[in-house]
PDB file of C-alpha atoms in Angstrom:
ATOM      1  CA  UNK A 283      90.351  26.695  -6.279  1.00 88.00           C
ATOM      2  CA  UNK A 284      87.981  28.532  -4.003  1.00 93.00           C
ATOM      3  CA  UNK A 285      89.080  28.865  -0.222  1.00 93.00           C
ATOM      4  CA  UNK A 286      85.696  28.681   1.569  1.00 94.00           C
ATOM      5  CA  UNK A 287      84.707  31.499   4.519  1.00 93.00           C
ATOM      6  CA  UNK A 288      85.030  29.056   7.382  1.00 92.00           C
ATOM      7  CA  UNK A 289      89.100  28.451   6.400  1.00 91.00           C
ATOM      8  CA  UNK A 290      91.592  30.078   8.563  1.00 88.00           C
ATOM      9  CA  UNK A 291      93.722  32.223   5.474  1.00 89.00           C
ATOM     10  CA  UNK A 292      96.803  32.060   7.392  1.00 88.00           C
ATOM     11  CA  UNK A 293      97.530  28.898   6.301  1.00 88.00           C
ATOM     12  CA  UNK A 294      98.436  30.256   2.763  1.00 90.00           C
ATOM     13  CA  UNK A 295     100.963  32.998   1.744  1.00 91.00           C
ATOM     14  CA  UNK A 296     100.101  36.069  -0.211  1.00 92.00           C
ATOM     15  CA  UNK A 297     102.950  36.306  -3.579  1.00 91.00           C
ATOM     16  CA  UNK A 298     103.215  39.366  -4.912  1.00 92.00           C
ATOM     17  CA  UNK A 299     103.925  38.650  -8.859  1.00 93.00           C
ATOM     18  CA  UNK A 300     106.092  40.799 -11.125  1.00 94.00           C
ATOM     19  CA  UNK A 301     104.400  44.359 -11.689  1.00 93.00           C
ATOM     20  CA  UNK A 302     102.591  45.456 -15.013  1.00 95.00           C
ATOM     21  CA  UNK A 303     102.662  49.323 -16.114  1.00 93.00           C
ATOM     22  CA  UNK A 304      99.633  50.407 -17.754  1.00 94.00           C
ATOM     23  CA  UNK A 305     100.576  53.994 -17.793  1.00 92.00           C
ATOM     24  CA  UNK A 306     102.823  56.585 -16.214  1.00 90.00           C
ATOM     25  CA  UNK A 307     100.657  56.652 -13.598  1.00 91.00           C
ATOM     26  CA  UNK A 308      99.016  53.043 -12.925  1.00 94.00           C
ATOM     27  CA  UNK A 309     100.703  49.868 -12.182  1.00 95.00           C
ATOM     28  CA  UNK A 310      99.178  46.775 -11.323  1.00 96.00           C
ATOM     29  CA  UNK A 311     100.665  44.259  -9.644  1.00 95.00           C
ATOM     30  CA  UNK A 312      98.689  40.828  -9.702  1.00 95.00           C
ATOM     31  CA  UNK A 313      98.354  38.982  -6.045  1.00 95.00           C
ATOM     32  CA  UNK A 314      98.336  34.836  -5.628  1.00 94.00           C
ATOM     33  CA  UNK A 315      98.205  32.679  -2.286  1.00 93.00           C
ATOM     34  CA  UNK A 316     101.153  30.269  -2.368  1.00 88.00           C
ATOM     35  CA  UNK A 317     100.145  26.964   0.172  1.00 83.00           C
ATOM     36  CA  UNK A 318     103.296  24.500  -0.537  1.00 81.00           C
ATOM     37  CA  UNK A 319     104.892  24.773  -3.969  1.00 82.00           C
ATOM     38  CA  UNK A 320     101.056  25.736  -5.632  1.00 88.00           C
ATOM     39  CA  UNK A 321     100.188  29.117  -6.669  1.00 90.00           C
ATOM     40  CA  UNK A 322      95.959  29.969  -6.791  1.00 92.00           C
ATOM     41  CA  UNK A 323      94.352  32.826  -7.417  1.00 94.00           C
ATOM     42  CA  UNK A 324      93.177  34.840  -4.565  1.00 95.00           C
ATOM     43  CA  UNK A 325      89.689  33.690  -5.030  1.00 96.00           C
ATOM     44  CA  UNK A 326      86.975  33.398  -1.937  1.00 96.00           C
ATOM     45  CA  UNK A 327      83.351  32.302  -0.592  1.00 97.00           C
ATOM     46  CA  UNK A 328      81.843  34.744   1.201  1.00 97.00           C
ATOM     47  CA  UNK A 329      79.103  33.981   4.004  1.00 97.00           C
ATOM     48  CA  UNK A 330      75.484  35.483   3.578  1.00 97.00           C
ATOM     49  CA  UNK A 331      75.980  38.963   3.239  1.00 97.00           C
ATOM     50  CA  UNK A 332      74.257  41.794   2.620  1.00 97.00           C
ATOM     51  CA  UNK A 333      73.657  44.744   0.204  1.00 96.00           C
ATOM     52  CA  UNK A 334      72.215  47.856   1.316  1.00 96.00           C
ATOM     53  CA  UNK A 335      72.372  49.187  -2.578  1.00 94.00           C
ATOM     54  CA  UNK A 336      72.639  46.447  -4.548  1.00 94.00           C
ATOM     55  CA  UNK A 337      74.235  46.877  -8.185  1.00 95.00           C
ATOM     56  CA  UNK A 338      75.293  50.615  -8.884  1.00 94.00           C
ATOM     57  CA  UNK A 339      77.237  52.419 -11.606  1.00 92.00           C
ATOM     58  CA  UNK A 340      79.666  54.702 -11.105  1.00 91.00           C
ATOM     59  CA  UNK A 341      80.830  58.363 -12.543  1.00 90.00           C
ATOM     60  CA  UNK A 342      82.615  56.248 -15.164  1.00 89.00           C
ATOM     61  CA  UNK A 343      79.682  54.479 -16.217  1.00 91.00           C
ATOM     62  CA  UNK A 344      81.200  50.807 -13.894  1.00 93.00           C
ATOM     63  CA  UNK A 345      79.115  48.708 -13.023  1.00 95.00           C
ATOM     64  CA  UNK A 346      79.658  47.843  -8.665  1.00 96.00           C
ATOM     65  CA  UNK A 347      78.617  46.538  -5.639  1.00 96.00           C
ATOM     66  CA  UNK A 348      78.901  46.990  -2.029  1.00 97.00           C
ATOM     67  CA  UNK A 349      78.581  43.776   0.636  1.00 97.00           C
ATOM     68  CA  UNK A 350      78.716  44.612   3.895  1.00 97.00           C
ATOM     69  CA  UNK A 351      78.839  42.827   7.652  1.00 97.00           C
ATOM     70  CA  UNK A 352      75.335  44.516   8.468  1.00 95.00           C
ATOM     71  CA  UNK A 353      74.796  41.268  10.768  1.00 96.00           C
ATOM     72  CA  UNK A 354      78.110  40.589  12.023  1.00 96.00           C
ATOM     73  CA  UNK A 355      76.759  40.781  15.481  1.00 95.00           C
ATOM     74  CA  UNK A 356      74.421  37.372  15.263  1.00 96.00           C
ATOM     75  CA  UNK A 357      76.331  35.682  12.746  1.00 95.00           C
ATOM     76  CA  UNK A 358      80.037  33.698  13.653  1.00 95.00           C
ATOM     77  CA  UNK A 359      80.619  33.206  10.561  1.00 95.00           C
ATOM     78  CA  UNK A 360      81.028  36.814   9.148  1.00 96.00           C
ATOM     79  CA  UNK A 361      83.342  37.238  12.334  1.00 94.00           C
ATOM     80  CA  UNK A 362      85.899  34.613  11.084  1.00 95.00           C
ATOM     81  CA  UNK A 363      85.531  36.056   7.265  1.00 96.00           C
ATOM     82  CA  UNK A 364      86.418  39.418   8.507  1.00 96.00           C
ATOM     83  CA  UNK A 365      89.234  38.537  10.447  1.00 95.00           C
ATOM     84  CA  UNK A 366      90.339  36.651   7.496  1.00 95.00           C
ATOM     85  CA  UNK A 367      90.158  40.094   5.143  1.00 96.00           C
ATOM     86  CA  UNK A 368      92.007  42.109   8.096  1.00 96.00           C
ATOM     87  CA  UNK A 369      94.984  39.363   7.119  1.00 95.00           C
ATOM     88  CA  UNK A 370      95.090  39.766   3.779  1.00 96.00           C
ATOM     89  CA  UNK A 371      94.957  43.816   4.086  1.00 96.00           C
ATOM     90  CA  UNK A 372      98.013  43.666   7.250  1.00 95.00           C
ATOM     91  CA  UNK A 373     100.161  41.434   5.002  1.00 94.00           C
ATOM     92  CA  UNK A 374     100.061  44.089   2.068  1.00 96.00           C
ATOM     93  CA  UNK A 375     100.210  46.833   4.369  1.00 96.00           C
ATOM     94  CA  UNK A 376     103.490  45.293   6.353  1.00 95.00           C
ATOM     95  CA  UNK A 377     105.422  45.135   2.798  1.00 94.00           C
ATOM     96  CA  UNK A 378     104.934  48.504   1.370  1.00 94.00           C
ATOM     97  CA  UNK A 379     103.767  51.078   4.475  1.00 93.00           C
ATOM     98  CA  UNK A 380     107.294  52.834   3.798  1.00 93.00           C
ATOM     99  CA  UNK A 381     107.045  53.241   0.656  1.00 93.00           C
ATOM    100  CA  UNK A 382     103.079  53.607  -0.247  1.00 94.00           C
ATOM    101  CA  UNK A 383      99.691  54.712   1.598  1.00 96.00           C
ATOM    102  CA  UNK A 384      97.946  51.618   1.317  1.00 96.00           C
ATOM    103  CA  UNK A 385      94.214  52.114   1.482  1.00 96.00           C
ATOM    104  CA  UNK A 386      91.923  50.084   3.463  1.00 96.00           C
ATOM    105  CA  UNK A 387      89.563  47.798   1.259  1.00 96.00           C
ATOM    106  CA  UNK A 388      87.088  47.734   4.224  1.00 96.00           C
ATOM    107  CA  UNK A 389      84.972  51.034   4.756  1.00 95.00           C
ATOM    108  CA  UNK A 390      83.080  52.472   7.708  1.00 94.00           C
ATOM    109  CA  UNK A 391      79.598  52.902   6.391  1.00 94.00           C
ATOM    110  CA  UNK A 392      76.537  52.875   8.368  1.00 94.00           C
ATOM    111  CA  UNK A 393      75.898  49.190   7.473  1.00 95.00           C
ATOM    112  CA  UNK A 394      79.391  48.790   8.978  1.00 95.00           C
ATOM    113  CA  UNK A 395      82.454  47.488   6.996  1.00 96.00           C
ATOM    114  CA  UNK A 396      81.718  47.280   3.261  1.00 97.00           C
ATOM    115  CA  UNK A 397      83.707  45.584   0.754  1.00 97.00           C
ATOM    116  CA  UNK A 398      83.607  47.192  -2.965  1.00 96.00           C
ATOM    117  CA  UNK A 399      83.356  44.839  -5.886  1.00 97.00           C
ATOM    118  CA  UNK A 400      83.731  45.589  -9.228  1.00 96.00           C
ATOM    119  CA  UNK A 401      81.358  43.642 -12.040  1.00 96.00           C
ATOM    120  CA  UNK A 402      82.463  42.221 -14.912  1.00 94.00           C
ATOM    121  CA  UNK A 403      80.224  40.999 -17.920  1.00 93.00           C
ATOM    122  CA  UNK A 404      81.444  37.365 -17.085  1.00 95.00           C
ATOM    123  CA  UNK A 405      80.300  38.325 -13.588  1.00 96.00           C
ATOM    124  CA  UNK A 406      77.296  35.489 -12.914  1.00 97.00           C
ATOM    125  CA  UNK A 407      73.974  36.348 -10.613  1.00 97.00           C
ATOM    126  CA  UNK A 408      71.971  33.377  -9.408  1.00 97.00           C
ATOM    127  CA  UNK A 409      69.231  32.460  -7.104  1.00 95.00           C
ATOM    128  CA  UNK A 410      68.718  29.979  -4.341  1.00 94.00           C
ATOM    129  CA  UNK A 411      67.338  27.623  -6.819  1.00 92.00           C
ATOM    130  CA  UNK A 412      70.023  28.161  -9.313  1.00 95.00           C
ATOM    131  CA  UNK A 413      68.132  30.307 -11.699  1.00 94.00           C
ATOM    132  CA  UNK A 414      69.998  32.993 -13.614  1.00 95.00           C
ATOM    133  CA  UNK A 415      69.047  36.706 -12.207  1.00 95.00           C
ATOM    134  CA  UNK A 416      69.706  39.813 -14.226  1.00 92.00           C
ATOM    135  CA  UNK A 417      70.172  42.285 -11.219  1.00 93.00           C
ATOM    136  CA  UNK A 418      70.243  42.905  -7.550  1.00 94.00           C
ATOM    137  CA  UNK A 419      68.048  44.815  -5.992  1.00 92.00           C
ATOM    138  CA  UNK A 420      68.609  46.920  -2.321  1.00 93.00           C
ATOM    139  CA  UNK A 421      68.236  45.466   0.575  1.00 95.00           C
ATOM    140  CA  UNK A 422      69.799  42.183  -0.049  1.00 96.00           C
ATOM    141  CA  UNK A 423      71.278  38.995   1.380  1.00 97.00           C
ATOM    142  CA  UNK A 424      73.555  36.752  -0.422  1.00 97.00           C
ATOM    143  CA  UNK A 425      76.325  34.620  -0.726  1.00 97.00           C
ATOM    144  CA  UNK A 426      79.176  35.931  -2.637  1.00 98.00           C
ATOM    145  CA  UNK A 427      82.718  34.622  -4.965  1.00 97.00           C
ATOM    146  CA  UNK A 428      84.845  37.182  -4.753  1.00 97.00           C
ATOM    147  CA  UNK A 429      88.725  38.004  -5.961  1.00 97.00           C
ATOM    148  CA  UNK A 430      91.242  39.808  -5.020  1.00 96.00           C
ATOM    149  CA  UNK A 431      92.958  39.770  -8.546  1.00 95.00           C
ATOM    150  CA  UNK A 432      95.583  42.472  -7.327  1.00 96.00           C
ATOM    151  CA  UNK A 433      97.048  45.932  -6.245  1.00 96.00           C
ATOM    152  CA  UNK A 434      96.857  49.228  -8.102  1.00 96.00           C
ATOM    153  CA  UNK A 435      99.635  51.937  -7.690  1.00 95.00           C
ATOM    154  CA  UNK A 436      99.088  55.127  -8.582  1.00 92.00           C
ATOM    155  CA  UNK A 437     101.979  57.788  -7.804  1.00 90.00           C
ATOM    156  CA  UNK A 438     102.019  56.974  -3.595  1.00 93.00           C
ATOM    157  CA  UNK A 439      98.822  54.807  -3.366  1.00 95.00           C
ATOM    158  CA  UNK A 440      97.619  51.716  -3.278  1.00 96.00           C
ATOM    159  CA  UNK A 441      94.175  50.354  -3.832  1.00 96.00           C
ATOM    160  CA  UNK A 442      92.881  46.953  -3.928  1.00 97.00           C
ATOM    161  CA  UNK A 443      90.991  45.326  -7.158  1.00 96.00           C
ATOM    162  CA  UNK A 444      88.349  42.760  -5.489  1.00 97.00           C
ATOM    163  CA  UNK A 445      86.203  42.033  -8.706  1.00 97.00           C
ATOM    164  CA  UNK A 446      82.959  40.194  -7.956  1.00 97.00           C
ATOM    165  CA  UNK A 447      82.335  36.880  -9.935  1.00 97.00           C
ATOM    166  CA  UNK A 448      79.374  35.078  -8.658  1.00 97.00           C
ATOM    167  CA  UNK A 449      76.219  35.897  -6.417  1.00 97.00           C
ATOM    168  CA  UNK A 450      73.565  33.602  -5.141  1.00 97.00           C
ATOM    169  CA  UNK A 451      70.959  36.313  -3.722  1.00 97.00           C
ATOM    170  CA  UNK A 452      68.022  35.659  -1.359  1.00 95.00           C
ATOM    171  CA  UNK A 453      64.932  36.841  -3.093  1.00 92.00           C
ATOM    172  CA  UNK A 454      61.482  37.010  -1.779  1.00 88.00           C
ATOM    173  CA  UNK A 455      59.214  34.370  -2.813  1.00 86.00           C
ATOM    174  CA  UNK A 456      56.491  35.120  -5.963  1.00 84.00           C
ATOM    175  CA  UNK A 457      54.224  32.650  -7.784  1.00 85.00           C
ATOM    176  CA  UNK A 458      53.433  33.330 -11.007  1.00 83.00           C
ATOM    177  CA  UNK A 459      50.780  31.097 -11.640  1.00 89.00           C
ATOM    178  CA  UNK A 460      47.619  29.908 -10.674  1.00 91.00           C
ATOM    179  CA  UNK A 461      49.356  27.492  -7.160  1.00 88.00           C
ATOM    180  CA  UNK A 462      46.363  27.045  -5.304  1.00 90.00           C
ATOM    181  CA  UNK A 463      45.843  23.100  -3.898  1.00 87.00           C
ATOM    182  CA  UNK A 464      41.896  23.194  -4.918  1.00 85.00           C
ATOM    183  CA  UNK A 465      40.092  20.938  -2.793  1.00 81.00           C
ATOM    184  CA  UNK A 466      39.452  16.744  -3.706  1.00 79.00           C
ATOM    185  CA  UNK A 467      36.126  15.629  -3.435  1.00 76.00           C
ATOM    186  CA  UNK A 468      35.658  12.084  -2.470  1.00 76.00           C
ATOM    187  CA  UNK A 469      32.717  10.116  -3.501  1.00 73.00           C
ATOM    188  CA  UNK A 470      31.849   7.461  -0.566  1.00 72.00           C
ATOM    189  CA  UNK A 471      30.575   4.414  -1.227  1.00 77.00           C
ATOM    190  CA  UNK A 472      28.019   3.248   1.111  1.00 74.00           C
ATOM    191  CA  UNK A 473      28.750  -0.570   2.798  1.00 81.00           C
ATOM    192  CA  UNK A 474      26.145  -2.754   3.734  1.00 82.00           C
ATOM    193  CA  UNK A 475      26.426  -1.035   7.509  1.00 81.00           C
ATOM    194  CA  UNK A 476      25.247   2.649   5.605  1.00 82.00           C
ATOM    195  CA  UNK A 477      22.660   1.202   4.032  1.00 83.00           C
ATOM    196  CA  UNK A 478      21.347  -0.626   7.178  1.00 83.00           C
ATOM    197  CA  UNK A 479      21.478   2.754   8.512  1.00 82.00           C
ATOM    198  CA  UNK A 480      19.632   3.987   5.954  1.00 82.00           C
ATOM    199  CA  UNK A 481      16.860   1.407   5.893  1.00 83.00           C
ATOM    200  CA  UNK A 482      15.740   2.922   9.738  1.00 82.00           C
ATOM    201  CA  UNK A 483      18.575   0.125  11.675  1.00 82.00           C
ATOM    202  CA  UNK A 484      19.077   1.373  15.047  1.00 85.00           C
ATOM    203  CA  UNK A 485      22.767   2.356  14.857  1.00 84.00           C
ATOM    204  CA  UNK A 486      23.091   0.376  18.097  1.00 82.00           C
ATOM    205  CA  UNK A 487      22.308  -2.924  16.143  1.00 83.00           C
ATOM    206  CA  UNK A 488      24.518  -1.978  13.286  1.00 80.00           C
ATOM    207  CA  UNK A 489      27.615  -1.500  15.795  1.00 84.00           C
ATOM    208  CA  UNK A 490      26.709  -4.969  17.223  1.00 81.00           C
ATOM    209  CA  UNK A 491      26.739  -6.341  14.053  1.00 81.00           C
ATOM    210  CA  UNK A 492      30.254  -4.680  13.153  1.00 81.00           C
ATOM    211  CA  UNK A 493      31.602  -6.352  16.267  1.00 82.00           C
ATOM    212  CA  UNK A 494      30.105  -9.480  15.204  1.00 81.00           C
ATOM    213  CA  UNK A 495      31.701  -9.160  11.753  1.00 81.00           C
ATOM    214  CA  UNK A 496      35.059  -8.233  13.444  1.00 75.00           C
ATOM    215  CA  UNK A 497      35.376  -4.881  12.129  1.00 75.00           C
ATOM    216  CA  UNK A 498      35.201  -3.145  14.898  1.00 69.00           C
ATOM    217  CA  UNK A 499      33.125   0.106  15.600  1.00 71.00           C
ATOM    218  CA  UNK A 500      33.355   2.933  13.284  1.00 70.00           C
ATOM    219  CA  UNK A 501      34.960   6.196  14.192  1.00 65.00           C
ATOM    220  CA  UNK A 502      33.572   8.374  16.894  1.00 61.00           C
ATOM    221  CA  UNK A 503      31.213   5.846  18.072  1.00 66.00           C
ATOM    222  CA  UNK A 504      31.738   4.117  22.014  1.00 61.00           C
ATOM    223  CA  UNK A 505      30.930   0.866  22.009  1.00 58.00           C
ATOM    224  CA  UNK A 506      29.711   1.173  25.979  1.00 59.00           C
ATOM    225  CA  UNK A 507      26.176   0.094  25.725  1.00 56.00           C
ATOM    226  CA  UNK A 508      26.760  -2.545  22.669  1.00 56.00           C
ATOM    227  CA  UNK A 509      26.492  -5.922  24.019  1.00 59.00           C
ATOM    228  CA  UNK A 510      29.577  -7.712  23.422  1.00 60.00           C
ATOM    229  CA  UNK A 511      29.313 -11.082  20.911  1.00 59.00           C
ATOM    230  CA  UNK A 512      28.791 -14.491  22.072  1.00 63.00           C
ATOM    231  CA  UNK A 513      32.047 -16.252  22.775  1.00 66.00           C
ATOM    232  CA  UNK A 514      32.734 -19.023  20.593  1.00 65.00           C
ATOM    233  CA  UNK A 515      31.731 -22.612  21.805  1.00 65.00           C
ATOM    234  CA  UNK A 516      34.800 -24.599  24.250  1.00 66.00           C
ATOM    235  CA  UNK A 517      37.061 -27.102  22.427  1.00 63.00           C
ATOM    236  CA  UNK A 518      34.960 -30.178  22.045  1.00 61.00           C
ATOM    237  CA  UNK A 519      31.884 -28.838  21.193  1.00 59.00           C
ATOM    238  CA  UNK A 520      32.393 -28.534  17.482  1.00 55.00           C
ATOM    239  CA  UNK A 521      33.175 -32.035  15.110  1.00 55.00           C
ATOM    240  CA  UNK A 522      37.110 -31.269  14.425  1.00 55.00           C
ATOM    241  CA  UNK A 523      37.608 -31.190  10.747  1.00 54.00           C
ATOM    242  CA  UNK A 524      40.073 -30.227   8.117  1.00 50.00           C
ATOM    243  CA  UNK A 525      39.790 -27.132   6.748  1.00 52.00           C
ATOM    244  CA  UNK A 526      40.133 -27.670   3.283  1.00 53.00           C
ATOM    245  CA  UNK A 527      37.874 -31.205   3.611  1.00 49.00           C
ATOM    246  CA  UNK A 528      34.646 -31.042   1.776  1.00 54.00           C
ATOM    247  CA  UNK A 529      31.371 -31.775   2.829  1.00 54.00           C
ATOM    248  CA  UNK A 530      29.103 -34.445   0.489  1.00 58.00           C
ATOM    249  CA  UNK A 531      25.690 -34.679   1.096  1.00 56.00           C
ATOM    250  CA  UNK A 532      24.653 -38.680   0.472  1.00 61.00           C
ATOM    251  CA  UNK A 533      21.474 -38.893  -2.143  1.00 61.00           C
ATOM    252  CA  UNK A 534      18.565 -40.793  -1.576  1.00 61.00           C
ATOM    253  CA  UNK A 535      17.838 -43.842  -3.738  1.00 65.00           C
ATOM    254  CA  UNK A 536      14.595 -45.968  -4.616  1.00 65.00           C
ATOM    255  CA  UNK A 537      15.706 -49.328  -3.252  1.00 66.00           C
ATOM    256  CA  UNK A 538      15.985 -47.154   0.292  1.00 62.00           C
ATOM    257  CA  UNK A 539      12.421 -46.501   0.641  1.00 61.00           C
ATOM    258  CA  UNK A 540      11.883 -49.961   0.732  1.00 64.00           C
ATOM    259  CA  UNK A 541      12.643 -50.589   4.060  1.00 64.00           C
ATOM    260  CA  UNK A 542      10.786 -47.390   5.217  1.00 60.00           C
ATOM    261  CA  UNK A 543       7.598 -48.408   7.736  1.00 64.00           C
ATOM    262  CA  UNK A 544       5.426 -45.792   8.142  1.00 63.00           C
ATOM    263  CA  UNK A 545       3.308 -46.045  11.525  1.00 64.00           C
ATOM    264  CA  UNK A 546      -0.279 -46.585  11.492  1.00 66.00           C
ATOM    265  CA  UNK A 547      -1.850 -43.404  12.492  1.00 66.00           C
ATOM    266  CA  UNK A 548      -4.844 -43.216  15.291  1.00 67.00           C
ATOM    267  CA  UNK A 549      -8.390 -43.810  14.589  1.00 67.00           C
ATOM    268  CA  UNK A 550     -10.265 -40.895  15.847  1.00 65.00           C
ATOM    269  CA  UNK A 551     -14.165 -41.095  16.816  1.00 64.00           C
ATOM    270  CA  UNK A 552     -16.619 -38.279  15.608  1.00 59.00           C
ATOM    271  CA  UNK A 553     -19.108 -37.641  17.737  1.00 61.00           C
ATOM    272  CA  UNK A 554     -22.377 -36.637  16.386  1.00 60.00           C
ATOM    273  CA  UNK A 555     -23.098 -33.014  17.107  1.00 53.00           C
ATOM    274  CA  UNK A 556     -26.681 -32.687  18.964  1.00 58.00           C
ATOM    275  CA  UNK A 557     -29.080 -30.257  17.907  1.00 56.00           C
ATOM    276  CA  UNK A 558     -30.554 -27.867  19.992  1.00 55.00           C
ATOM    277  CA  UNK A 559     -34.161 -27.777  19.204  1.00 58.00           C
ATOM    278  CA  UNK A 560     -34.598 -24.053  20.000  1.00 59.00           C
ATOM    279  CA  UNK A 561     -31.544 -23.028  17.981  1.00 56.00           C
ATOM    280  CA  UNK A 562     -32.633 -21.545  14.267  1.00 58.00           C
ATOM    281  CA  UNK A 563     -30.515 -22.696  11.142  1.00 63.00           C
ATOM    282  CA  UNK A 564     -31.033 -20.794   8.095  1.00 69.00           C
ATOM    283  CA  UNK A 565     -32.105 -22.839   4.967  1.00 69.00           C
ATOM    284  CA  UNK A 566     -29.595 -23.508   2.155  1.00 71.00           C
ATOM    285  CA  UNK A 567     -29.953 -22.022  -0.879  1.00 71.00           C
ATOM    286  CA  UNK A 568     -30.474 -25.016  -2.335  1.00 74.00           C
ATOM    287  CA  UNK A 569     -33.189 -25.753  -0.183  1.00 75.00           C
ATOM    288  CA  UNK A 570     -35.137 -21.625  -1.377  1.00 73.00           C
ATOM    289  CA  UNK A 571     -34.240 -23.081  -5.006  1.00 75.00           C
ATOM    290  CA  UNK A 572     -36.671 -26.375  -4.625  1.00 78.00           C
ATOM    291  CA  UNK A 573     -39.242 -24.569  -2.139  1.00 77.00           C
ATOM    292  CA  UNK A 574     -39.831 -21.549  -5.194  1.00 76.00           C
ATOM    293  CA  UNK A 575     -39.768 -24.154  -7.852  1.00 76.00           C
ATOM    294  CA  UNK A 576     -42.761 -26.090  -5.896  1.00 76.00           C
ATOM    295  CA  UNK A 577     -45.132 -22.519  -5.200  1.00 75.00           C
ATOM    296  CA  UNK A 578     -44.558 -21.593  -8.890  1.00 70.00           C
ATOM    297  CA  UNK A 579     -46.076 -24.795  -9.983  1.00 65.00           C
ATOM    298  CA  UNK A 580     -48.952 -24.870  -7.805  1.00 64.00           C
ATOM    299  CA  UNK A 581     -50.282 -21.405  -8.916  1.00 59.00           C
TER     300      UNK A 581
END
């Protein structure tokens, strides 16, 4: 069970379990929270933290981290998370202060209060999208699973073993392939109101005939100036009819020409055209044809 940052710890007890000797100078003595009759391990979400180091090794060659409440000041949450570590350190410090210096897990830094954890190799490190990380760099924000698996003595000390077992870090955003959205081009197809345009249409008479098609006008263009449609004719005017009644056209047969009387048509008189006796006609040419035929045979 993890006990998220936004809990209030006070609702669970901290059990101190039997002690284990390692040596003649270190004992451990393994920490649980008791809520009811069930026993967890002391295990906790942290809120987004950060890491002025990120993962360093120590003289002994131990792999650690330090998470501190840089921005305590403009985030609530770290407020309640600390108050909730202050708990956990006054309960220890309330059972053995006569008997042990208990050292504060919490140190004054100039990132203010950090929290040492030591890392495992089951220790996990993930990013926001759930992808496995192999380090943390300096400079860092992340959420962090922590646990407090227990208490060290060593003659009159006691130190606290938080051990770090998760990390979800913030990292800076890098593409690492080619991500650019290259640009679509869109081949138009002209309508018959493009090609009107085209064929020298005054664009005038092409919105007028949009209207009358009941497309409307095309983008950008006002249709003040465009002389509105003719409204359609009053009820009445038009033969009603069904609309899905056909129209037959009636043929014309030979037996109906019969009866057909065509009228008599008016006689018109011609009146001969006088000649003016001063006005010259030229001759035909049929009339040169006979008049050279007649010289050639008098010669």
């Amino acid at each position: 069970m993890i006990i998220h940052h936004s809990e209030n710890i006070k609702s669970y007890h901290l059990f101190v379990q039997k002690p284990l000797k390692y040596s003649d100078k270190f004992t451990f003595i393994p920490l649980r929270f008791k809520k009811e009759k069930e026993f967890i391990k002391c295990i906790l979400q942290t809120p987004l933290l950060f890491t002025p180091y990120g993962i360093c090794k120590t003289q002994n060659n131990k792999n650690i981290i330090d998470i501190s409440f840089q921005n305590i000041d403009n985030d609530k949450s770290q407020h309640v998370f600390h108050k909730n570590l202050k708990y956990i350190y006054d309960c220890v410090y309330e059972k053995y202060k006569y008997d042990y210096v208990v050292n504060d897990f919490l140190k004054k830094t100039d990132f203010n209060d950090c929290l040492r954890l030591k890392i495992n190799d089951t220790t996990k490190l993930f990013d926001e999208s759930k992808n496995n990380i192999e380090k943390i760099e300096n400079y860092s924000y992340g959420n962090f699973i922590i646990e407090l698996e227990g208490l060290w003595l060593n003659e009159d000390n006691i130190w606290f073993q938080w051990n770090l077992l998760q990390a979800k870090i913030k990292l800076p955003t890098h593409l690492t392939e080619y991500s650019f959205v290259d640009e679509i081009i869109v081949h138009k197809i002209d309508d018959k109101y493009d090609k009107m345009l085209k064929m020298g249409v005054p664009k005038a008479a092409v919105e007028r005939q949009r209207l009358l098609d009941g497309k409307g006008p095309s983008k950008g263009t006002s249709t003040k100036g465009i002389p509105k449609p003719p409204p359609p004719p009053p009820p009445g005017m038009l033969p009603e009819r069904s609309t899905n009644a056909s129209i037959t056209i009636p043929k014309i047969n030979a037996s109906d020409l019969k009866s057909v009387v065509l009228k008599k048509g008016k006689k018109i008189d011609k009146k001969p055209i006088k000649k003016d006796p001063n006005h010259f006609e030229p001759p035909t040419l049929e009339e040169l044809q006979t008049t050279l035929s007649r010289l050639r045979k008098t010669r």
